[in-house]
Short mmCIF file of C-alpha atoms in Angstrom, two decimals:
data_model
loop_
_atom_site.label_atom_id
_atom_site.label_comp_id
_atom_site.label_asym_id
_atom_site.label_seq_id
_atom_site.Cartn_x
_atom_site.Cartn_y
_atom_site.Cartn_z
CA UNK A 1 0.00 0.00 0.00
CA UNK A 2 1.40 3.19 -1.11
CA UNK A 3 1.81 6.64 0.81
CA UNK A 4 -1.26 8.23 -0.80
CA UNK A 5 -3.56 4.81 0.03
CA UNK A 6 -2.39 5.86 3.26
CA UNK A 7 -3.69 9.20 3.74
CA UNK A 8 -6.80 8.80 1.90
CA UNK A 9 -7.29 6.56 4.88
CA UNK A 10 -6.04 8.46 7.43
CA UNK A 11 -7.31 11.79 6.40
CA UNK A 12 -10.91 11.27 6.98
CA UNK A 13 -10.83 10.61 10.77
CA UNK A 14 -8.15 13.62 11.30
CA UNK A 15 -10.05 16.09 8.89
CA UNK A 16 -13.21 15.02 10.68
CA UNK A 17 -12.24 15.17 14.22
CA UNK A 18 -10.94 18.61 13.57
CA UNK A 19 -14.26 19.61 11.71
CA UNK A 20 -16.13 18.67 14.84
CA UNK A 21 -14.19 19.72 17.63
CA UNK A 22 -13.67 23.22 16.00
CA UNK A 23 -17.46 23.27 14.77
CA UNK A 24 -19.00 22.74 18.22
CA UNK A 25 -16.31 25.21 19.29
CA UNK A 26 -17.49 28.06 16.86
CA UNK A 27 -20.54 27.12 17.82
CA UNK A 28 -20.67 27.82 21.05
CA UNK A 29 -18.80 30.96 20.53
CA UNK A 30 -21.71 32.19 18.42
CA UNK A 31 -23.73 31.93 21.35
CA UNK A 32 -22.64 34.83 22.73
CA UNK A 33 -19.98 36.41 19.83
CA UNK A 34 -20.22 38.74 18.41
CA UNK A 35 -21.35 41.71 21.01
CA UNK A 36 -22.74 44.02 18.76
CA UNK A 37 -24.22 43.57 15.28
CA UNK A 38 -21.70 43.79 11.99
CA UNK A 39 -23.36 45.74 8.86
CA UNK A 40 -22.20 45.53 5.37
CA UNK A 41 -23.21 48.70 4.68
CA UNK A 42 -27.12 48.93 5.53
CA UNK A 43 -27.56 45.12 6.19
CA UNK A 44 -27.17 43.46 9.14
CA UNK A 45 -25.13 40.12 8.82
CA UNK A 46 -26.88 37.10 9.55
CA UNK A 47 -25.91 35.73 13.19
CA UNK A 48 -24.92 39.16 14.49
CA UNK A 49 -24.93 40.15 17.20
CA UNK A 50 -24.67 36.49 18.87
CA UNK A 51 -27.64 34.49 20.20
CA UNK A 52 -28.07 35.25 23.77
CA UNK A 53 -26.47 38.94 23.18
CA UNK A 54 -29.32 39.01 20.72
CA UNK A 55 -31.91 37.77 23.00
CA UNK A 56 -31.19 39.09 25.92
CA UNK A 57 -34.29 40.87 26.96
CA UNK A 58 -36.20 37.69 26.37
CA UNK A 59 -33.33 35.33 28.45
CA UNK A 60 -34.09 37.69 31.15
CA UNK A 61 -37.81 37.78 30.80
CA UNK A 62 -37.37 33.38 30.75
CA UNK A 63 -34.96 33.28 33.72
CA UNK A 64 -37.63 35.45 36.04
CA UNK A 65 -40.15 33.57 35.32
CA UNK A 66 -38.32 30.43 35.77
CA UNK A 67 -36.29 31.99 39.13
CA UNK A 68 -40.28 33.12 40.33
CA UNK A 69 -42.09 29.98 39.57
CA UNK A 70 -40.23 27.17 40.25
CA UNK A 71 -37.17 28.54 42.77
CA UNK A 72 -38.79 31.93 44.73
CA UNK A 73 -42.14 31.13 45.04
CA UNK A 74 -45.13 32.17 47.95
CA UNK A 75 -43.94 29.08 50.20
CA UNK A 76 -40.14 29.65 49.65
CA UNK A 77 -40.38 32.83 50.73
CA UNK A 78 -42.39 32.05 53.61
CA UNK A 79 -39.80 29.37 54.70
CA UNK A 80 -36.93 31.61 53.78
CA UNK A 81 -38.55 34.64 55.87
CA UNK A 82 -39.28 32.10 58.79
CA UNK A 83 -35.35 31.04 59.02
CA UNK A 84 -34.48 34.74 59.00
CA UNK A 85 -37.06 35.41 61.42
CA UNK A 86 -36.33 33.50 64.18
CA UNK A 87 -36.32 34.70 67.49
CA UNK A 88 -33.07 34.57 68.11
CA UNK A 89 -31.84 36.39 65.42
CA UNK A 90 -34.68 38.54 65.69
CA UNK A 91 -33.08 39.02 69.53
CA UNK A 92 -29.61 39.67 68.64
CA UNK A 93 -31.45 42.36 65.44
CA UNK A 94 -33.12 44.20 68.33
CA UNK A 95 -30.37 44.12 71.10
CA UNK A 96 -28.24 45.70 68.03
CA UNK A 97 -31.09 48.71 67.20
CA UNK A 98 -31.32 49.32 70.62
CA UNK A 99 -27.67 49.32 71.26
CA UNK A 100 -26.85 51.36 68.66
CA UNK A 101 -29.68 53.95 70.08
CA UNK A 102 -27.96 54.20 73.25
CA UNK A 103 -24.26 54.95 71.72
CA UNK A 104 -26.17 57.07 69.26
CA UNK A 105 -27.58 59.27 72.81
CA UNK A 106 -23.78 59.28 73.92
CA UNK A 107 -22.92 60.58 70.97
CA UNK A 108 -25.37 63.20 70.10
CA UNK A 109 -23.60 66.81 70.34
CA UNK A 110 -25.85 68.63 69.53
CA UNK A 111 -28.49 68.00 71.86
CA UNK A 112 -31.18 66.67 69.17
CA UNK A 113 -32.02 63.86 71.65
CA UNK A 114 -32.34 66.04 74.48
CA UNK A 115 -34.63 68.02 72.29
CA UNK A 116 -36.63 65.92 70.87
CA UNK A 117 -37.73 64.37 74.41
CA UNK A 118 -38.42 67.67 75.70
CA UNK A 119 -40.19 67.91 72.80
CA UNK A 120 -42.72 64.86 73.90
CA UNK A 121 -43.09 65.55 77.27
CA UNK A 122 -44.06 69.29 76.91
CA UNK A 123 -47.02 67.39 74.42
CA UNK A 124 -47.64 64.89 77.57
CA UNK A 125 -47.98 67.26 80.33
CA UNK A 126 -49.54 70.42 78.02
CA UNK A 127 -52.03 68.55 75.16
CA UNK A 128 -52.05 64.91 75.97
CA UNK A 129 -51.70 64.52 79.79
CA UNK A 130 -54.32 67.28 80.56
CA UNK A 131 -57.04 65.75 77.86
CA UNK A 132 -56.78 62.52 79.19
CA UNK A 133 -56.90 63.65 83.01
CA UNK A 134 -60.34 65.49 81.94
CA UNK A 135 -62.30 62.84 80.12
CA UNK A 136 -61.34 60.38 83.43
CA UNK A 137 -62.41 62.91 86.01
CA UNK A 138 -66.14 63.07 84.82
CA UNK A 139 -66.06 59.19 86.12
CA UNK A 140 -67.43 59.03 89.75
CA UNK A 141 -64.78 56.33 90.60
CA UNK A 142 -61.88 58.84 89.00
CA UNK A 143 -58.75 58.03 91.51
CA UNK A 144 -61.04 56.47 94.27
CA UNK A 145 -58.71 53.71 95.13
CA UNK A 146 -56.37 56.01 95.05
CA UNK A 147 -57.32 59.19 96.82
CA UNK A 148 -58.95 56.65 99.51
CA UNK A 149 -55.40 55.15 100.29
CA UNK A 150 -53.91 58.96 100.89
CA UNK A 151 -56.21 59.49 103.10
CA UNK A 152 -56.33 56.87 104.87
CA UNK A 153 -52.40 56.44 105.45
CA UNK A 154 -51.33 60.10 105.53
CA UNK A 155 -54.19 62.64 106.57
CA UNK A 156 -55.95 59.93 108.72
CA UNK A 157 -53.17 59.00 110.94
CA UNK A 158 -51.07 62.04 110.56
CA UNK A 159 -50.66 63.70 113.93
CA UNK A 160 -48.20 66.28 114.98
CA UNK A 161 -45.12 65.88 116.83
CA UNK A 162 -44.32 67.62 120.02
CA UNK A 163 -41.89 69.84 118.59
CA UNK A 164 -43.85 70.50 115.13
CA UNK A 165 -47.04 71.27 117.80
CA UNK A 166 -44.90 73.62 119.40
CA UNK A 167 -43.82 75.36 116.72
CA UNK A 168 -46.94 75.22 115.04
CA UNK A 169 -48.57 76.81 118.07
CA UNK A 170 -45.52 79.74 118.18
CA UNK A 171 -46.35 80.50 114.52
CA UNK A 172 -50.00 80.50 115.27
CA UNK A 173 -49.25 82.87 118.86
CA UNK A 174 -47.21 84.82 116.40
CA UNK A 175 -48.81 85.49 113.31
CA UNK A 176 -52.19 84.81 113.53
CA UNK A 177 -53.26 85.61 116.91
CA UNK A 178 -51.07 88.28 118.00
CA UNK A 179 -51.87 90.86 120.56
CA UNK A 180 -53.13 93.69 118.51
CA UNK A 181 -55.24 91.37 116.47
CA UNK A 182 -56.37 89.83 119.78
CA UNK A 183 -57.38 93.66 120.90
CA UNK A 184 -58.99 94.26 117.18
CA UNK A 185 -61.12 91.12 117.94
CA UNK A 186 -61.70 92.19 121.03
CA UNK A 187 -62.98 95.47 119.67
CA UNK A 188 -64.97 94.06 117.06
CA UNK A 189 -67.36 91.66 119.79
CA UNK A 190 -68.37 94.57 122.42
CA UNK A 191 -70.19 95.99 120.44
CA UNK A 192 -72.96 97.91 121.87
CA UNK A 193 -75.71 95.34 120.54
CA UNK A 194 -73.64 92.80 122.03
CA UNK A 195 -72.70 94.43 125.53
CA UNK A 196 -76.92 94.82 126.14
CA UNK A 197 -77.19 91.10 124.88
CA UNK A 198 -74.19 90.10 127.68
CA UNK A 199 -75.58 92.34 130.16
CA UNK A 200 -79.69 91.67 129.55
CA UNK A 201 -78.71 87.64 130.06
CA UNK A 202 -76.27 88.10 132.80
CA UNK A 203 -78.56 89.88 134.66
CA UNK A 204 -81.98 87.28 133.66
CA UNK A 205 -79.77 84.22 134.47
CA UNK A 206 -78.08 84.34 137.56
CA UNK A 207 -79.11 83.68 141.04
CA UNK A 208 -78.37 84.52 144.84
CA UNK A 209 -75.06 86.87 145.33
CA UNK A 210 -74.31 87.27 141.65
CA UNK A 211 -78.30 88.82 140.70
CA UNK A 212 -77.20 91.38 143.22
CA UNK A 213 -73.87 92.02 141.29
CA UNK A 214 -75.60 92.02 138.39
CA UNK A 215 -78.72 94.15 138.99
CA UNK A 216 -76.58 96.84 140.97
CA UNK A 217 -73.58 97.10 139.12
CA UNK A 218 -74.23 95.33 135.48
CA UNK A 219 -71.81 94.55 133.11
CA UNK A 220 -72.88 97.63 130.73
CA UNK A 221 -70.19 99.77 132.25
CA UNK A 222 -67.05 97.29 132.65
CA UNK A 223 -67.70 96.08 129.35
CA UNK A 224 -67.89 99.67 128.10
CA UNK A 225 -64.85 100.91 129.86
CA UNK A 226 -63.08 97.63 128.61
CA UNK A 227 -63.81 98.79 124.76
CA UNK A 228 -62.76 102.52 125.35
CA UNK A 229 -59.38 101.05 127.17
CA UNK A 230 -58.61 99.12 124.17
CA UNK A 231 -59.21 101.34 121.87
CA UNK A 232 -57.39 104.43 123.48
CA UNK A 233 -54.73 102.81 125.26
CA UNK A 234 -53.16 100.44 122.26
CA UNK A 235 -49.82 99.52 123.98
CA UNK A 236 -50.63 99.09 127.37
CA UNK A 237 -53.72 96.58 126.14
CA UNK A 238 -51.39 94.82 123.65
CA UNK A 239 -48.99 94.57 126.88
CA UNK A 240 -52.28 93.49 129.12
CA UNK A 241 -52.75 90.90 126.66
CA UNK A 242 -48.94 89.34 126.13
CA UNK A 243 -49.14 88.70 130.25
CA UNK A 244 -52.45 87.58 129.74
CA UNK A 245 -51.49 84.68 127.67
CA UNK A 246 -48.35 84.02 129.19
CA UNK A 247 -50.50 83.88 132.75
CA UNK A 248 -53.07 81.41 130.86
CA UNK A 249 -50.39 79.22 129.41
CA UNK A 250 -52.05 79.69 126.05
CA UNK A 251 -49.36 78.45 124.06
CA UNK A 252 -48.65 74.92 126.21
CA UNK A 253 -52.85 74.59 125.95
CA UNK A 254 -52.82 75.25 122.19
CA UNK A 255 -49.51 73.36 122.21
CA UNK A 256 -51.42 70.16 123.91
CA UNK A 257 -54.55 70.98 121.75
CA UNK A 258 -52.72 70.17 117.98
CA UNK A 259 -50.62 67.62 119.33
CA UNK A 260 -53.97 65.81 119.87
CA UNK A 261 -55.76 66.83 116.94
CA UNK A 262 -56.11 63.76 114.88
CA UNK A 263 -59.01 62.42 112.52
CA UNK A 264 -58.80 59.33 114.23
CA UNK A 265 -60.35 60.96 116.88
CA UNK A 266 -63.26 61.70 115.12
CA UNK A 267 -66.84 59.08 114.63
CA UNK A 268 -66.42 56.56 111.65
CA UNK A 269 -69.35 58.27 110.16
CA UNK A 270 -67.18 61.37 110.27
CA UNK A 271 -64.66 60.30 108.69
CA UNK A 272 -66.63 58.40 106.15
CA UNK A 273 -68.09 61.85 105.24
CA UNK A 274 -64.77 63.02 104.68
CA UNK A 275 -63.21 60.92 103.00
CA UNK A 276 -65.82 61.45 100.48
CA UNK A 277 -65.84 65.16 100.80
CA UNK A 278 -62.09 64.62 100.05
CA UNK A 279 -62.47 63.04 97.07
CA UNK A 280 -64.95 65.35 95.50
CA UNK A 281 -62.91 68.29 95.93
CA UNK A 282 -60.40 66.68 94.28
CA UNK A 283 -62.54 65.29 91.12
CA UNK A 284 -63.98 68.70 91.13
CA UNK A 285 -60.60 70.76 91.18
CA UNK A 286 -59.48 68.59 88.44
CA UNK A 287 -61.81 69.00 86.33
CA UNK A 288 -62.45 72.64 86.54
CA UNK A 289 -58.46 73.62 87.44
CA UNK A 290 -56.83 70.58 85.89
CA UNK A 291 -56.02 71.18 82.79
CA UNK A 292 -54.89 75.35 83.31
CA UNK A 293 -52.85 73.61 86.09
CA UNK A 294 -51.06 70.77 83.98
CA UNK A 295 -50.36 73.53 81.05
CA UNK A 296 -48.74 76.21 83.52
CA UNK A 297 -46.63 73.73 85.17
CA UNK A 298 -45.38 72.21 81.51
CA UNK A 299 -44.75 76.05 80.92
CA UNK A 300 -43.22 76.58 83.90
CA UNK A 301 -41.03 73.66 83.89
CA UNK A 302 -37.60 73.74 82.23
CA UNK A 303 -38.40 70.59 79.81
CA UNK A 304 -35.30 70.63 78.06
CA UNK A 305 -33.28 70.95 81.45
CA UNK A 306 -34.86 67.46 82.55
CA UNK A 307 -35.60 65.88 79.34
CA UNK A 308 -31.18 66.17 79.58
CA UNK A 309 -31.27 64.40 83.55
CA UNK A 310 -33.20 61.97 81.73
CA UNK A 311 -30.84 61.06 79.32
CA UNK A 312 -27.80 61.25 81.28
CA UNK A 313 -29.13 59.08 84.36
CA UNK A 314 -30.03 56.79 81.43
CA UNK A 315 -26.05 57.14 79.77
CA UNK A 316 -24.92 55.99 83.04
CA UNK A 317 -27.77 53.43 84.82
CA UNK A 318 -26.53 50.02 84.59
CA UNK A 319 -30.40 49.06 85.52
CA UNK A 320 -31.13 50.73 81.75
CA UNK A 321 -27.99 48.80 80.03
CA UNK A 322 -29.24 45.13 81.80
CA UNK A 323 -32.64 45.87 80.63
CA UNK A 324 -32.13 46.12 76.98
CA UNK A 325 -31.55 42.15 76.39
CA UNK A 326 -34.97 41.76 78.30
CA UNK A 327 -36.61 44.31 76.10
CA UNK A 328 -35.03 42.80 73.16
CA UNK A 329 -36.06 39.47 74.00
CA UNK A 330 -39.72 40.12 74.59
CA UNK A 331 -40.42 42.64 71.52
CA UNK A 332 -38.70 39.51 69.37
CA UNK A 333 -41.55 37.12 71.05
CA UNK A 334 -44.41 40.01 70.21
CA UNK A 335 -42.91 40.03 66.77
CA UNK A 336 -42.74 36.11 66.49
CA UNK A 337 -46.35 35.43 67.75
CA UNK A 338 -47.32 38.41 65.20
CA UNK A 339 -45.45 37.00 62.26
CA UNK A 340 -46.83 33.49 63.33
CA UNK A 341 -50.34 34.87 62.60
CA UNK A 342 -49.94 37.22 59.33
CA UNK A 343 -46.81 35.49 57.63
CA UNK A 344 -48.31 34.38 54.68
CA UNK A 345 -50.27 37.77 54.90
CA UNK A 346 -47.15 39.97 55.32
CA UNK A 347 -44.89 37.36 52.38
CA UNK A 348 -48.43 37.84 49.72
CA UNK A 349 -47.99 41.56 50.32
CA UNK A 350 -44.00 42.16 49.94
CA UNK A 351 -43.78 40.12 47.12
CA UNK A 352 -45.45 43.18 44.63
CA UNK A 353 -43.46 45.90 46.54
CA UNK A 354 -40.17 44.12 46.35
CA UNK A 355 -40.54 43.44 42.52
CA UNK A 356 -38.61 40.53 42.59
CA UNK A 357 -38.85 39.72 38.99
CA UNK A 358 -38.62 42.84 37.63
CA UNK A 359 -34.99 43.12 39.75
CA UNK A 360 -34.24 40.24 38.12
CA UNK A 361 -34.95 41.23 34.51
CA UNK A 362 -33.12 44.75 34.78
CA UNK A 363 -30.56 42.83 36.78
CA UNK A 364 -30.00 40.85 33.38
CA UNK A 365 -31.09 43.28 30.83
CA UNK A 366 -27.68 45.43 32.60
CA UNK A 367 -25.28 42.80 32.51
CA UNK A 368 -22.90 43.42 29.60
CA UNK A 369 -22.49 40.50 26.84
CA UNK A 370 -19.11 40.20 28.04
CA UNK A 371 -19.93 39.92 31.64
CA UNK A 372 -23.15 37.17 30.71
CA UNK A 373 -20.64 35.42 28.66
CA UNK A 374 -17.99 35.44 31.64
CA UNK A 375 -20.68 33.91 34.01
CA UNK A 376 -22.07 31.73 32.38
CA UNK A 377 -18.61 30.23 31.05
CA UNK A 378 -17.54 30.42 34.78
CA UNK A 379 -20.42 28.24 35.55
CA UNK A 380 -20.71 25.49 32.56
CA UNK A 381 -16.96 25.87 31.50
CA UNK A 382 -16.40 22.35 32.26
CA UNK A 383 -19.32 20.92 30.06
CA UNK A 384 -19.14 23.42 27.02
CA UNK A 385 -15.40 22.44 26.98
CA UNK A 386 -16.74 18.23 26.88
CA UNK A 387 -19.20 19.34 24.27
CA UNK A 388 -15.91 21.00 22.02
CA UNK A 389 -14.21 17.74 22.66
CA UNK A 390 -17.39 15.30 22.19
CA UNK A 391 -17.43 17.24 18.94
CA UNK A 392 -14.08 16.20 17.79
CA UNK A 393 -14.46 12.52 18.94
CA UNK A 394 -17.68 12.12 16.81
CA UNK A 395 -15.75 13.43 13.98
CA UNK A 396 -13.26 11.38 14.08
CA UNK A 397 -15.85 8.58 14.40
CA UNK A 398 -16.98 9.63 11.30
CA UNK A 399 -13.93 9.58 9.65
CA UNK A 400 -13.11 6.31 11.10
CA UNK A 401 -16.64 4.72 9.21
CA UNK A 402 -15.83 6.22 6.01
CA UNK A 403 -12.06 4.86 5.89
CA UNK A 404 -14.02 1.06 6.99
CA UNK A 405 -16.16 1.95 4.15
CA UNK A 406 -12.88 2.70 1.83
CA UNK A 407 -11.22 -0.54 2.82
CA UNK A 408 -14.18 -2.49 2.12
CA UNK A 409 -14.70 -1.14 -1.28
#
């Protein structure tokens, strides 16, 4: 067998391995090559740009719907949200927020903290507070409990000390029963009405030695003279008066008196009947004061002053620092019994506003030829290389029946 017998048997499982393997190879290089579309002047060129560049609006259109229906549906999201959801991580999200909040307070220089909860308290105590305080007072039971156990545990069994007595009976010796308001008083009663009411009785009532006294001499005069003294001679009666209650021991009687004074003292009925007296005055200042009362005192108070002891006692209290795993902990069980409930509720909603599909298509529609061709090579390199090479082994299969088919012949 000579050299060219030789090749025309050897040539057709070379040429068509290499027809194949390089075929396949093109092939799949025309799936994405070229980018762009070639002209020859005005007319396009058949297989330009390449497939998927050519069709990529509609690849992205296909992989949405496939990503949507069959990988991202309802239930997947449901599951997905419920692994995210959990109430520990949920915990740990919180405990974050709310730790972030608290460096955010530490760091806040200029004060916008500090203002905006002086902000919500003047609301409280001036619109809020006040509102709220009037619609409750129009209740008969408005702070019964409450106004019930004041009185019962600080003006029922209050009850002066024997130096607060004292001084309470000093003050009263003092200011509001001094001598020359004693004398003024004094003036005020004997008046002549009531000097022939003193005298007319003194003299119908008594008896024996004392109708004598009082039918010869009468009280008309002293009682006379006694005015006219006092009202001519100020100092000496003012004096007359001083030794009169120092004589008397007014001030250890009165002393005695308000140490004693105590409600406890008084019938049950009594108190009963205060109590409720108590109580009304109360419902009834609220209600008519209340509300003026609540709105000077949030005007009066300096809001931003405390709103700023708020927030440093809350920098430095370790009470508010242990607190905020509890707090995380139970708003992530409030959230987890809520989610439990409206899930699928909360999942059917999101899914419109998140436009998952049409991220997806833009998502796809952006991505450069070059950078689709990158990933999806990345991916499938391994099996678009065995198709090159399954290409070249049928080939040479072919060539390797047509040289049988040359031998035979």
């Amino acid at each position: 067998m000579n050299l060219s017998n030789v090749l025309v048997l050897i040539a057709p499982p070379i040429l068509g391995g290499i027809i194949g393997y390089f075929t396949n190879d093109l092939a799949i290089n025309m799936l994405f090559r070229p980018y762009k579309p070639i002209y020859l002047g005005k007319r396009r060129l058949p297989f330009t740009p390449g497939l998927i560049p050519r069709n990529q609006e509609r690849l992205a259109k296909r992989v949405s719907d496939t990503i949507m229906s069959s990988l991202l549906t309802p239930t997947e999201l449901q599951n997905l949200a419920r692994r995210l959801l959990q109430t520990d991580r949920v915990q740990g999200a919180i405990l974050w927020l709310l730790q972030t909040a608290r460096e955010q307070i530490k760091l806040d220089v200029e004060r916008k903290t500090t203002k905006i909860l002086a902000g919500i308290l003047h609301d409280l105590l001036s619109r809020s507070l006040p509102r709220l305080i009037k619609v409750l007072a129009r209740r008969e039971d408005f702070l019964e409990e409450q106004l019930d156990r004041v009185f019962d545990e600080f003006l029922l069994e209050f009850q002066l000390s024997e130096s607060q007595a004292g001084q309470l009976a000093d003050w009263m010796l003092r200011v509001v029963f001094p001598p020359d308001t004693l004398r003024l008083t004094l003036i005020d009663f004997l008046t002549d009405r009531n000097i022939a009411i003193i005298d007319d009785g003194f003299r119908e009532r008594t008896s024996g030695t004392y109708w004598v006294v009082a039918n010869l001499l009468g009280l008309r005069n002293t009682l006379t003279r006694l005015r006219t003294f006092c009202l001519d001679e100020k100092a000496s009666t003012n004096a007359r008066l001083s030794e009169l209650v120092k004589s008397l021991s007014i001030r250890e009687r009165l002393k005695e008196w308000l140490q004693n004074l105590s409600l406890q003292n008084l019938p049950v009925t009594t108190v009963k009947q205060l109590r409720k007296t108590f109580r009304d005055s109360v419902r009834t200042y609220v209600q008519a004061e209340g509300t003026q009362f609540l709105e000077k005192l949030s005007d009066s108070l300096d809001l931003e002053g405390i709103a700023q002891l708020i927030i440093n006692r809350l920098r430095t209290s370790s009470a508010f620092s242990s607190s905020l795993e509890l707090i995380s902990a139970e708003l992530a069980i409030i959230l987890d019994r809520y989610l439990e409930k409206d899930l699928e509720e909360i999942v059917a909603k999101a899914i419109p506003i998140l436009a998952i599909d049409k991220v997806i298509i833009d998502r796809v529609k952006s991505t450069s030829p070059q950078d689709l061709e990158a990933a999806i090579q990345g991916i499938v390199k391994t099996e678009l290389q065995a198709i090159v090479n399954l290409g070249g082994v049928l080939g040479v299969m072919v060539g390797s029946l047509q040289t049988i088919f040359l031998l035979f012949r």
